[in-house]
PDB file of C-alpha atoms in Angstrom:
ATOM      1  CA  MET A  12     206.207 286.707  77.587  1.00 48.00           C
ATOM      2  CA  ARG A  13     203.995 289.145  76.556  1.00 54.00           C
ATOM      3  CA  PRO A  14     200.690 289.323  78.354  1.00 53.00           C
ATOM      4  CA  ILE A  15     198.601 288.436  75.556  1.00 52.00           C
ATOM      5  CA  CYS A  16     200.832 285.470  74.406  1.00 56.00           C
ATOM      6  CA  LEU A  17     200.849 284.526  78.426  1.00 55.00           C
ATOM      7  CA  ALA A  18     197.203 283.817  77.929  1.00 53.00           C
ATOM      8  CA  VAL A  19     197.251 281.874  74.754  1.00 51.00           C
ATOM      9  CA  ALA A  20     199.841 279.783  75.841  1.00 54.00           C
ATOM     10  CA  LEU A  21     197.585 279.256  79.304  1.00 50.00           C
ATOM     11  CA  ALA A  22     195.185 278.669  77.119  1.00 54.00           C
ATOM     12  CA  LEU A  23     195.896 276.135  74.969  1.00 56.00           C
ATOM     13  CA  ALA A  24     197.601 274.307  77.937  1.00 58.00           C
ATOM     14  CA  VAL A  25     194.060 273.682  79.267  1.00 56.00           C
ATOM     15  CA  PRO A  26     192.516 270.649  77.919  1.00 61.00           C
ATOM     16  CA  ALA A  27     188.897 271.960  76.153  1.00 60.00           C
ATOM     17  CA  ALA A  28     186.232 269.949  77.949  1.00 66.00           C
ATOM     18  CA  ALA A  29     185.324 266.853  76.408  1.00 74.00           C
ATOM     19  CA  ALA A  30     181.676 267.351  74.429  1.00 84.00           C
ATOM     20  CA  GLU A  31     179.016 265.094  75.531  1.00 88.00           C
ATOM     21  CA  PRO A  32     178.573 261.973  73.507  1.00 90.00           C
ATOM     22  CA  VAL A  33     175.354 261.754  71.808  1.00 92.00           C
ATOM     23  CA  SER A  34     173.150 259.134  72.233  1.00 92.00           C
ATOM     24  CA  VAL A  35     171.373 256.952  69.459  1.00 89.00           C
ATOM     25  CA  PRO A  36     169.010 254.145  69.607  1.00 87.00           C
ATOM     26  CA  TYR A  37     170.612 250.725  70.057  1.00 89.00           C
ATOM     27  CA  ALA A  38     169.742 249.086  66.517  1.00 89.00           C
ATOM     28  CA  MET A  39     169.737 244.663  66.667  1.00 93.00           C
ATOM     29  CA  PRO A  40     171.921 243.556  64.268  1.00 94.00           C
ATOM     30  CA  GLU A  41     170.443 241.053  61.708  1.00 96.00           C
ATOM     31  CA  THR A  42     167.241 242.285  62.272  1.00 97.00           C
ATOM     32  CA  GLU A  43     164.691 244.502  60.392  1.00 97.00           C
ATOM     33  CA  THR A  44     160.899 245.766  60.719  1.00 97.00           C
ATOM     34  CA  TRP A  45     158.365 247.074  58.542  1.00 98.00           C
ATOM     35  CA  ASP A  46     154.568 247.278  58.646  1.00 98.00           C
ATOM     36  CA  MET A  47     152.188 245.356  56.977  1.00 98.00           C
ATOM     37  CA  THR A  48     148.093 246.062  56.674  1.00 98.00           C
ATOM     38  CA  SER A  49     146.320 242.556  56.294  1.00 97.00           C
ATOM     39  CA  ALA A  50     143.912 242.427  53.770  1.00 97.00           C
ATOM     40  CA  ASP A  51     140.673 243.909  56.287  1.00 95.00           C
ATOM     41  CA  GLY A  52     142.851 247.184  56.630  1.00 96.00           C
ATOM     42  CA  GLN A  53     144.380 245.703  60.153  1.00 96.00           C
ATOM     43  CA  VAL A  54     148.166 247.020  60.998  1.00 98.00           C
ATOM     44  CA  PHE A  55     150.520 244.684  62.330  1.00 98.00           C
ATOM     45  CA  ARG A  56     154.167 244.979  63.175  1.00 98.00           C
ATOM     46  CA  ILE A  57     156.671 242.655  61.804  1.00 98.00           C
ATOM     47  CA  PHE A  58     159.723 242.147  63.458  1.00 98.00           C
ATOM     48  CA  VAL A  59     162.313 239.303  61.601  1.00 98.00           C
ATOM     49  CA  SER A  60     166.015 237.830  63.051  1.00 98.00           C
ATOM     50  CA  ARG A  61     167.582 236.130  60.562  1.00 96.00           C
ATOM     51  CA  PRO A  62     171.083 235.147  60.092  1.00 94.00           C
ATOM     52  CA  SER A  63     173.765 236.604  58.441  1.00 90.00           C
ATOM     53  CA  ALA A  64     175.356 234.082  56.532  1.00 87.00           C
ATOM     54  CA  PRO A  65     173.539 232.260  53.079  1.00 90.00           C
ATOM     55  CA  ALA A  66     170.619 229.954  54.238  1.00 91.00           C
ATOM     56  CA  PRO A  67     171.248 225.980  53.613  1.00 91.00           C
ATOM     57  CA  ALA A  68     170.444 224.350  50.166  1.00 93.00           C
ATOM     58  CA  ASP A  69     166.997 223.323  51.884  1.00 94.00           C
ATOM     59  CA  GLY A  70     166.144 226.902  53.498  1.00 95.00           C
ATOM     60  CA  TYR A  71     166.395 227.891  57.019  1.00 96.00           C
ATOM     61  CA  PRO A  72     163.633 226.929  59.919  1.00 96.00           C
ATOM     62  CA  VAL A  73     161.039 229.373  60.944  1.00 97.00           C
ATOM     63  CA  LEU A  74     159.593 230.415  64.088  1.00 98.00           C
ATOM     64  CA  TYR A  75     156.457 232.723  64.588  1.00 98.00           C
ATOM     65  CA  VAL A  76     156.830 234.374  67.643  1.00 98.00           C
ATOM     66  CA  LEU A  77     153.301 236.689  68.895  1.00 98.00           C
ATOM     67  CA  ASP A  78     152.483 239.171  70.875  1.00 98.00           C
ATOM     68  CA  GLY A  79     156.388 240.844  68.863  1.00 98.00           C
ATOM     69  CA  ASN A  80     156.686 244.051  70.940  1.00 98.00           C
ATOM     70  CA  ALA A  81     156.984 242.034  73.937  1.00 97.00           C
ATOM     71  CA  MET A  82     158.747 238.943  72.457  1.00 97.00           C
ATOM     72  CA  PHE A  83     160.889 239.220  69.401  1.00 98.00           C
ATOM     73  CA  ALA A  84     164.162 241.245  71.511  1.00 97.00           C
ATOM     74  CA  GLY A  85     164.795 238.546  74.140  1.00 97.00           C
ATOM     75  CA  PHE A  86     164.591 235.853  70.670  1.00 98.00           C
ATOM     76  CA  ALA A  87     166.464 237.572  68.047  1.00 98.00           C
ATOM     77  CA  GLU A  88     169.603 238.222  70.594  1.00 97.00           C
ATOM     78  CA  ALA A  89     169.350 234.859  71.859  1.00 96.00           C
ATOM     79  CA  ARG A  90     169.082 232.955  68.392  1.00 97.00           C
ATOM     80  CA  ARG A  91     172.197 235.494  67.317  1.00 95.00           C
ATOM     81  CA  ILE A  92     174.493 234.669  70.206  1.00 94.00           C
ATOM     82  CA  GLN A  93     173.787 230.714  69.818  1.00 91.00           C
ATOM     83  CA  GLY A  94     176.493 231.183  67.255  1.00 87.00           C
ATOM     84  CA  PHE A  95     179.038 231.136  69.561  1.00 90.00           C
ATOM     85  CA  GLY A  96     178.103 227.569  70.487  1.00 84.00           C
ATOM     86  CA  SER A  97     177.543 224.599  68.167  1.00 82.00           C
ATOM     87  CA  SER A  98     174.118 223.903  69.000  1.00 83.00           C
ATOM     88  CA  GLY A  99     172.873 224.594  65.390  1.00 86.00           C
ATOM     89  CA  ILE A 100     169.926 226.574  66.752  1.00 90.00           C
ATOM     90  CA  ASP A 101     170.839 230.538  65.217  1.00 93.00           C
ATOM     91  CA  LYS A 102     170.641 229.349  61.737  1.00 94.00           C
ATOM     92  CA  MET A 103     166.319 229.919  61.941  1.00 96.00           C
ATOM     93  CA  ILE A 104     164.402 232.898  61.490  1.00 97.00           C
ATOM     94  CA  VAL A 105     162.266 234.208  64.100  1.00 98.00           C
ATOM     95  CA  VAL A 106     159.340 236.123  62.975  1.00 98.00           C
ATOM     96  CA  GLY A 107     158.127 238.331  65.894  1.00 98.00           C
ATOM     97  CA  VAL A 108     153.928 239.467  65.017  1.00 98.00           C
ATOM     98  CA  GLY A 109     152.979 242.672  66.753  1.00 98.00           C
ATOM     99  CA  HIS A 110     151.541 245.838  66.481  1.00 97.00           C
ATOM    100  CA  PRO A 111     152.891 249.718  65.652  1.00 97.00           C
ATOM    101  CA  GLY A 112     153.864 251.964  68.420  1.00 94.00           C
ATOM    102  CA  GLU A 113     155.859 251.513  71.603  1.00 92.00           C
ATOM    103  CA  GLN A 114     153.324 249.121  74.142  1.00 94.00           C
ATOM    104  CA  ILE A 115     154.642 246.604  75.180  1.00 95.00           C
ATOM    105  CA  TYR A 116     151.256 244.567  75.262  1.00 96.00           C
ATOM    106  CA  ASP A 117     148.587 245.898  73.056  1.00 95.00           C
ATOM    107  CA  PRO A 118     144.920 245.662  73.783  1.00 94.00           C
ATOM    108  CA  ARG A 119     144.350 244.778  70.070  1.00 96.00           C
ATOM    109  CA  ARG A 120     146.520 241.206  71.305  1.00 97.00           C
ATOM    110  CA  MET A 121     142.669 240.745  72.619  1.00 96.00           C
ATOM    111  CA  PHE A 122     140.862 240.898  69.254  1.00 97.00           C
ATOM    112  CA  ASP A 123     144.026 239.203  68.017  1.00 98.00           C
ATOM    113  CA  PHE A 124     143.423 235.836  69.912  1.00 98.00           C
ATOM    114  CA  THR A 125     139.613 234.886  71.291  1.00 98.00           C
ATOM    115  CA  ALA A 126     136.635 234.059  69.999  1.00 97.00           C
ATOM    116  CA  PRO A 127     134.001 235.952  71.059  1.00 96.00           C
ATOM    117  CA  ILE A 128     133.153 235.905  74.359  1.00 95.00           C
ATOM    118  CA  ALA A 129     130.779 233.649  75.805  1.00 94.00           C
ATOM    119  CA  THR A 130     130.943 234.001  79.513  1.00 95.00           C
ATOM    120  CA  PRO A 131     128.820 236.582  81.027  1.00 94.00           C
ATOM    121  CA  ALA A 132     130.936 237.571  83.370  1.00 95.00           C
ATOM    122  CA  LEU A 133     133.947 237.521  81.538  1.00 94.00           C
ATOM    123  CA  LYS A 134     131.898 239.966  78.582  1.00 92.00           C
ATOM    124  CA  GLN A 135     131.145 242.709  81.270  1.00 93.00           C
ATOM    125  CA  ALA A 136     135.091 242.581  82.763  1.00 92.00           C
ATOM    126  CA  PHE A 137     136.472 243.402  79.135  1.00 93.00           C
ATOM    127  CA  ALA A 138     133.474 245.010  78.237  1.00 91.00           C
ATOM    128  CA  GLN A 139     136.612 247.880  76.804  1.00 93.00           C
ATOM    129  CA  TYR A 140     137.992 245.710  74.508  1.00 92.00           C
ATOM    130  CA  GLN A 141     137.591 244.244  71.702  1.00 93.00           C
ATOM    131  CA  SER A 142     137.769 240.488  71.349  1.00 94.00           C
ATOM    132  CA  GLY A 143     136.567 237.545  68.980  1.00 96.00           C
ATOM    133  CA  GLY A 144     139.156 237.997  66.278  1.00 97.00           C
ATOM    134  CA  ARG A 145     141.165 234.849  65.763  1.00 98.00           C
ATOM    135  CA  ASP A 146     140.257 233.669  63.192  1.00 96.00           C
ATOM    136  CA  ARG A 147     140.643 236.813  61.051  1.00 97.00           C
ATOM    137  CA  PHE A 148     143.936 236.821  62.638  1.00 98.00           C
ATOM    138  CA  ALA A 149     144.801 232.935  61.556  1.00 98.00           C
ATOM    139  CA  LYS A 150     143.982 234.181  58.027  1.00 98.00           C
ATOM    140  CA  PHE A 151     146.646 236.831  58.130  1.00 98.00           C
ATOM    141  CA  LEU A 152     149.379 234.635  59.668  1.00 98.00           C
ATOM    142  CA  LEU A 153     148.916 231.954  57.326  1.00 98.00           C
ATOM    143  CA  ASP A 154     147.738 233.269  54.235  1.00 98.00           C
ATOM    144  CA  GLU A 155     149.455 236.978  54.080  1.00 98.00           C
ATOM    145  CA  LEU A 156     152.146 236.815  56.720  1.00 98.00           C
ATOM    146  CA  ARG A 157     153.376 233.352  55.805  1.00 98.00           C
ATOM    147  CA  PRO A 158     153.993 233.722  52.065  1.00 98.00           C
ATOM    148  CA  ALA A 159     155.012 237.859  52.618  1.00 98.00           C
ATOM    149  CA  ILE A 160     157.674 235.900  54.661  1.00 98.00           C
ATOM    150  CA  GLU A 161     158.315 232.699  52.293  1.00 96.00           C
ATOM    151  CA  LYS A 162     158.878 235.897  49.410  1.00 97.00           C
ATOM    152  CA  ARG A 163     161.867 237.770  51.420  1.00 96.00           C
ATOM    153  CA  TYR A 164     163.557 234.747  53.210  1.00 96.00           C
ATOM    154  CA  SER A 165     165.016 231.555  51.982  1.00 96.00           C
ATOM    155  CA  LEU A 166     162.900 229.014  54.343  1.00 96.00           C
ATOM    156  CA  ASN A 167     162.200 225.564  54.874  1.00 95.00           C
ATOM    157  CA  THR A 168     158.051 225.455  54.710  1.00 93.00           C
ATOM    158  CA  THR A 169     157.981 221.938  56.167  1.00 94.00           C
ATOM    159  CA  ARG A 170     159.643 223.484  59.663  1.00 95.00           C
ATOM    160  CA  GLN A 171     157.547 226.258  60.585  1.00 97.00           C
ATOM    161  CA  SER A 172     156.497 226.956  63.886  1.00 98.00           C
ATOM    162  CA  LEU A 173     154.332 229.093  65.992  1.00 98.00           C
ATOM    163  CA  TYR A 174     154.958 230.510  69.610  1.00 98.00           C
ATOM    164  CA  GLY A 175     153.016 231.809  72.186  1.00 98.00           C
ATOM    165  CA  HIS A 176     152.456 232.897  75.227  1.00 98.00           C
ATOM    166  CA  SER A 177     149.330 233.238  77.771  1.00 98.00           C
ATOM    167  CA  LEU A 178     146.064 234.400  75.256  1.00 98.00           C
ATOM    168  CA  GLY A 179     149.092 233.925  72.797  1.00 98.00           C
ATOM    169  CA  GLY A 180     149.115 230.521  74.288  1.00 98.00           C
ATOM    170  CA  LEU A 181     145.583 229.673  74.253  1.00 98.00           C
ATOM    171  CA  PHE A 182     145.439 230.825  70.535  1.00 98.00           C
ATOM    172  CA  ALA A 183     148.718 228.533  69.439  1.00 98.00           C
ATOM    173  CA  LEU A 184     146.473 225.815  70.788  1.00 98.00           C
ATOM    174  CA  HIS A 185     143.663 226.812  68.866  1.00 98.00           C
ATOM    175  CA  MET A 186     146.212 226.646  66.317  1.00 98.00           C
ATOM    176  CA  LEU A 187     146.528 222.975  67.036  1.00 98.00           C
ATOM    177  CA  TYR A 188     143.104 222.134  67.281  1.00 97.00           C
ATOM    178  CA  SER A 189     142.009 223.382  64.383  1.00 97.00           C
ATOM    179  CA  ARG A 190     144.276 223.631  61.410  1.00 96.00           C
ATOM    180  CA  PRO A 191     146.975 220.858  62.292  1.00 95.00           C
ATOM    181  CA  GLY A 192     149.498 220.775  60.296  1.00 94.00           C
ATOM    182  CA  ALA A 193     149.411 224.247  59.913  1.00 96.00           C
ATOM    183  CA  PHE A 194     152.810 224.339  61.913  1.00 97.00           C
ATOM    184  CA  ARG A 195     154.987 221.398  62.436  1.00 96.00           C
ATOM    185  CA  THR A 196     155.687 222.565  66.233  1.00 97.00           C
ATOM    186  CA  ILE A 197     153.371 224.329  68.004  1.00 98.00           C
ATOM    187  CA  ILE A 198     154.605 225.908  71.378  1.00 98.00           C
ATOM    188  CA  ALA A 199     152.179 227.351  74.127  1.00 98.00           C
ATOM    189  CA  THR A 200     153.202 228.755  77.477  1.00 98.00           C
ATOM    190  CA  SER A 201     151.282 229.774  79.546  1.00 98.00           C
ATOM    191  CA  PRO A 202     147.999 228.669  77.841  1.00 98.00           C
ATOM    192  CA  SER A 203     145.165 230.548  79.372  1.00 97.00           C
ATOM    193  CA  ILE A 204     142.973 227.508  79.272  1.00 98.00           C
ATOM    194  CA  TRP A 205     140.816 229.560  81.825  1.00 96.00           C
ATOM    195  CA  TRP A 206     139.633 231.975  79.405  1.00 97.00           C
ATOM    196  CA  ASP A 207     135.972 232.097  78.806  1.00 97.00           C
ATOM    197  CA  ASN A 208     134.716 228.585  81.033  1.00 96.00           C
ATOM    198  CA  GLN A 209     137.505 226.801  79.626  1.00 97.00           C
ATOM    199  CA  SER A 210     135.737 226.654  76.649  1.00 97.00           C
ATOM    200  CA  ILE A 211     138.906 225.742  74.324  1.00 98.00           C
ATOM    201  CA  LEU A 212     138.252 222.339  76.006  1.00 98.00           C
ATOM    202  CA  ALA A 213     135.541 221.468  73.538  1.00 98.00           C
ATOM    203  CA  GLU A 214     137.941 222.246  71.011  1.00 98.00           C
ATOM    204  CA  GLU A 215     140.778 219.938  72.370  1.00 98.00           C
ATOM    205  CA  ALA A 216     138.393 217.001  72.711  1.00 97.00           C
ATOM    206  CA  ALA A 217     137.127 217.701  69.104  1.00 97.00           C
ATOM    207  CA  PHE A 218     140.598 217.582  68.270  1.00 97.00           C
ATOM    208  CA  ARG A 219     141.394 214.383  70.165  1.00 96.00           C
ATOM    209  CA  ALA A 220     138.333 212.555  68.925  1.00 96.00           C
ATOM    210  CA  GLN A 221     139.671 213.494  65.184  1.00 95.00           C
ATOM    211  CA  VAL A 222     143.703 212.045  66.104  1.00 95.00           C
ATOM    212  CA  LEU A 223     142.068 208.875  67.611  1.00 94.00           C
ATOM    213  CA  LYS A 224     139.601 208.514  64.253  1.00 93.00           C
ATOM    214  CA  THR A 225     142.496 209.668  61.882  1.00 92.00           C
ATOM    215  CA  PRO A 226     146.221 209.154  63.569  1.00 84.00           C
ATOM    216  CA  ASP A 227     148.002 210.672  60.481  1.00 89.00           C
ATOM    217  CA  THR A 228     146.324 214.010  61.864  1.00 90.00           C
ATOM    218  CA  GLY A 229     148.460 213.609  65.014  1.00 88.00           C
ATOM    219  CA  LYS A 230     151.753 213.032  63.360  1.00 90.00           C
ATOM    220  CA  ALA A 231     151.312 216.525  61.631  1.00 90.00           C
ATOM    221  CA  THR A 232     152.226 218.510  64.386  1.00 93.00           C
ATOM    222  CA  SER A 233     154.706 218.348  67.892  1.00 96.00           C
ATOM    223  CA  LEU A 234     153.573 219.658  70.517  1.00 98.00           C
ATOM    224  CA  LEU A 235     155.845 222.074  73.254  1.00 98.00           C
ATOM    225  CA  LEU A 236     153.547 223.516  76.605  1.00 98.00           C
ATOM    226  CA  MET A 237     155.004 225.053  79.387  1.00 98.00           C
ATOM    227  CA  ALA A 238     153.981 226.799  82.217  1.00 98.00           C
ATOM    228  CA  GLY A 239     155.843 228.439  85.728  1.00 98.00           C
ATOM    229  CA  GLU A 240     155.579 227.137  88.763  1.00 96.00           C
ATOM    230  CA  ARG A 241     154.383 230.141  90.571  1.00 95.00           C
ATOM    231  CA  GLU A 242     151.493 231.408  88.231  1.00 95.00           C
ATOM    232  CA  GLU A 243     148.684 232.226  90.042  1.00 84.00           C
ATOM    233  CA  GLU A 244     146.220 233.540  87.087  1.00 79.00           C
ATOM    234  CA  GLY A 245     143.453 230.934  86.151  1.00 81.00           C
ATOM    235  CA  ASN A 246     145.548 227.789  87.651  1.00 93.00           C
ATOM    236  CA  ILE A 247     147.472 227.869  84.434  1.00 97.00           C
ATOM    237  CA  PRO A 248     150.412 225.321  85.850  1.00 97.00           C
ATOM    238  CA  GLY A 249     147.604 223.106  87.056  1.00 97.00           C
ATOM    239  CA  ASP A 250     145.643 223.293  83.735  1.00 97.00           C
ATOM    240  CA  THR A 251     148.688 222.864  81.569  1.00 98.00           C
ATOM    241  CA  LYS A 252     150.431 220.270  83.128  1.00 97.00           C
ATOM    242  CA  ALA A 253     146.636 218.275  82.614  1.00 98.00           C
ATOM    243  CA  LEU A 254     146.455 218.863  79.369  1.00 98.00           C
ATOM    244  CA  ALA A 255     149.920 217.446  78.819  1.00 98.00           C
ATOM    245  CA  GLN A 256     148.781 214.621  80.516  1.00 97.00           C
ATOM    246  CA  ARG A 257     146.075 214.212  78.439  1.00 97.00           C
ATOM    247  CA  MET A 258     148.076 215.089  75.270  1.00 97.00           C
ATOM    248  CA  ALA A 259     150.709 212.411  76.350  1.00 96.00           C
ATOM    249  CA  THR A 260     147.902 209.373  75.777  1.00 95.00           C
ATOM    250  CA  LEU A 261     147.795 210.250  72.273  1.00 95.00           C
ATOM    251  CA  SER A 262     151.408 209.064  71.757  1.00 94.00           C
ATOM    252  CA  ALA A 263     150.384 205.964  70.378  1.00 92.00           C
ATOM    253  CA  GLN A 264     148.938 208.059  67.742  1.00 93.00           C
ATOM    254  CA  GLY A 265     151.612 209.822  66.614  1.00 93.00           C
ATOM    255  CA  LEU A 266     150.883 212.915  68.144  1.00 94.00           C
ATOM    256  CA  ARG A 267     154.593 214.149  69.979  1.00 95.00           C
ATOM    257  CA  SER A 268     154.377 216.253  72.809  1.00 97.00           C
ATOM    258  CA  ASP A 269     156.217 217.606  75.684  1.00 97.00           C
ATOM    259  CA  PHE A 270     156.164 219.684  78.830  1.00 98.00           C
ATOM    260  CA  ILE A 271     158.141 222.088  80.798  1.00 98.00           C
ATOM    261  CA  MET A 272     157.855 223.002  84.640  1.00 98.00           C
ATOM    262  CA  LEU A 273     159.603 226.161  85.185  1.00 98.00           C
ATOM    263  CA  ASP A 274     160.480 226.324  88.395  1.00 96.00           C
ATOM    264  CA  GLU A 275     160.278 229.331  90.702  1.00 96.00           C
ATOM    265  CA  GLU A 276     158.844 231.291  87.434  1.00 97.00           C
ATOM    266  CA  THR A 277     155.632 233.818  87.213  1.00 97.00           C
ATOM    267  CA  HIS A 278     153.302 234.432  84.946  1.00 97.00           C
ATOM    268  CA  ILE A 279     155.289 237.373  83.699  1.00 96.00           C
ATOM    269  CA  SER A 280     158.945 236.226  83.674  1.00 97.00           C
ATOM    270  CA  VAL A 281     157.663 232.489  81.957  1.00 98.00           C
ATOM    271  CA  PRO A 282     158.706 233.829  78.301  1.00 97.00           C
ATOM    272  CA  SER A 283     162.026 234.774  79.141  1.00 96.00           C
ATOM    273  CA  ARG A 284     162.636 231.367  80.428  1.00 96.00           C
ATOM    274  CA  SER A 285     160.620 229.576  77.546  1.00 98.00           C
ATOM    275  CA  VAL A 286     162.902 230.978  75.037  1.00 98.00           C
ATOM    276  CA  THR A 287     166.280 228.718  74.430  1.00 96.00           C
ATOM    277  CA  ALA A 288     163.433 225.696  74.814  1.00 97.00           C
ATOM    278  CA  SER A 289     161.551 227.554  72.213  1.00 98.00           C
ATOM    279  CA  LEU A 290     164.221 228.170  69.380  1.00 97.00           C
ATOM    280  CA  ARG A 291     165.711 224.402  69.740  1.00 95.00           C
ATOM    281  CA  ALA A 292     161.978 223.027  69.289  1.00 96.00           C
ATOM    282  CA  ALA A 293     161.479 225.219  66.281  1.00 95.00           C
ATOM    283  CA  ALA A 294     165.433 224.313  65.179  1.00 92.00           C
ATOM    284  CA  ARG A 295     164.258 220.086  65.359  1.00 85.00           C
ATOM    285  CA  ALA A 296     160.819 220.477  63.753  1.00 67.00           C
ATOM    286  CA  ARG A 297     160.440 218.113  60.744  1.00 63.00           C
TER     287      ARG A 297
END
């Protein structure tokens, strides 16, 4: 064999090094996202998880999840994987409401979820952040986002639920107290009841008085409260348990409320543990 032929034969006998595989971002199945600008110029990132199968005749129930950048992926994958079981809780739409960008928690959440701060010390501690925009955010949520979601998907508009954690949980309570019936189920996890010298308690008292006076108010919404056993911020476990006990006294007026204490969980780990119970509560909202 001539030298040149020998060289070719040896080259063919040695396998070439495998090319490095090209990595691409992971796209979660059965999801989509877009940015939406509110009437007052605020830009929100909207995340949607939806079943691939056609909707039932009366439409899908829908769960709106606040802090979408942080929470949506967990809810979306938990919803999708339930299709392998018989619970039926995969047969809903999950809508995450977040902000553009890659931050898990955008500082704008304080503006979206809170009333103007009244306590001087708290106002000073959070002076670098905007606050007080909760009613603007509520208007966007109810008057702009919900109609947009209802236009895109086949929904059962009587089975709509809202999930919030921490300041988002505080906002969820505000929605219950100020707009009872706007959502069939309110899910408040680790609500920051301590915020601004517990100013939310005045709203609660007004809501309780309204329920006692007009029982149909209580029948309009169900409440699910959750907290972590090991949370330390502002005595959230104790505050949430005490709220659950107060809400339980309104059962005679038709308010359905439940409380789950999540053992061993901290403020940051509560959302992951709360997902399945929240999906279950949203699925049964009627």
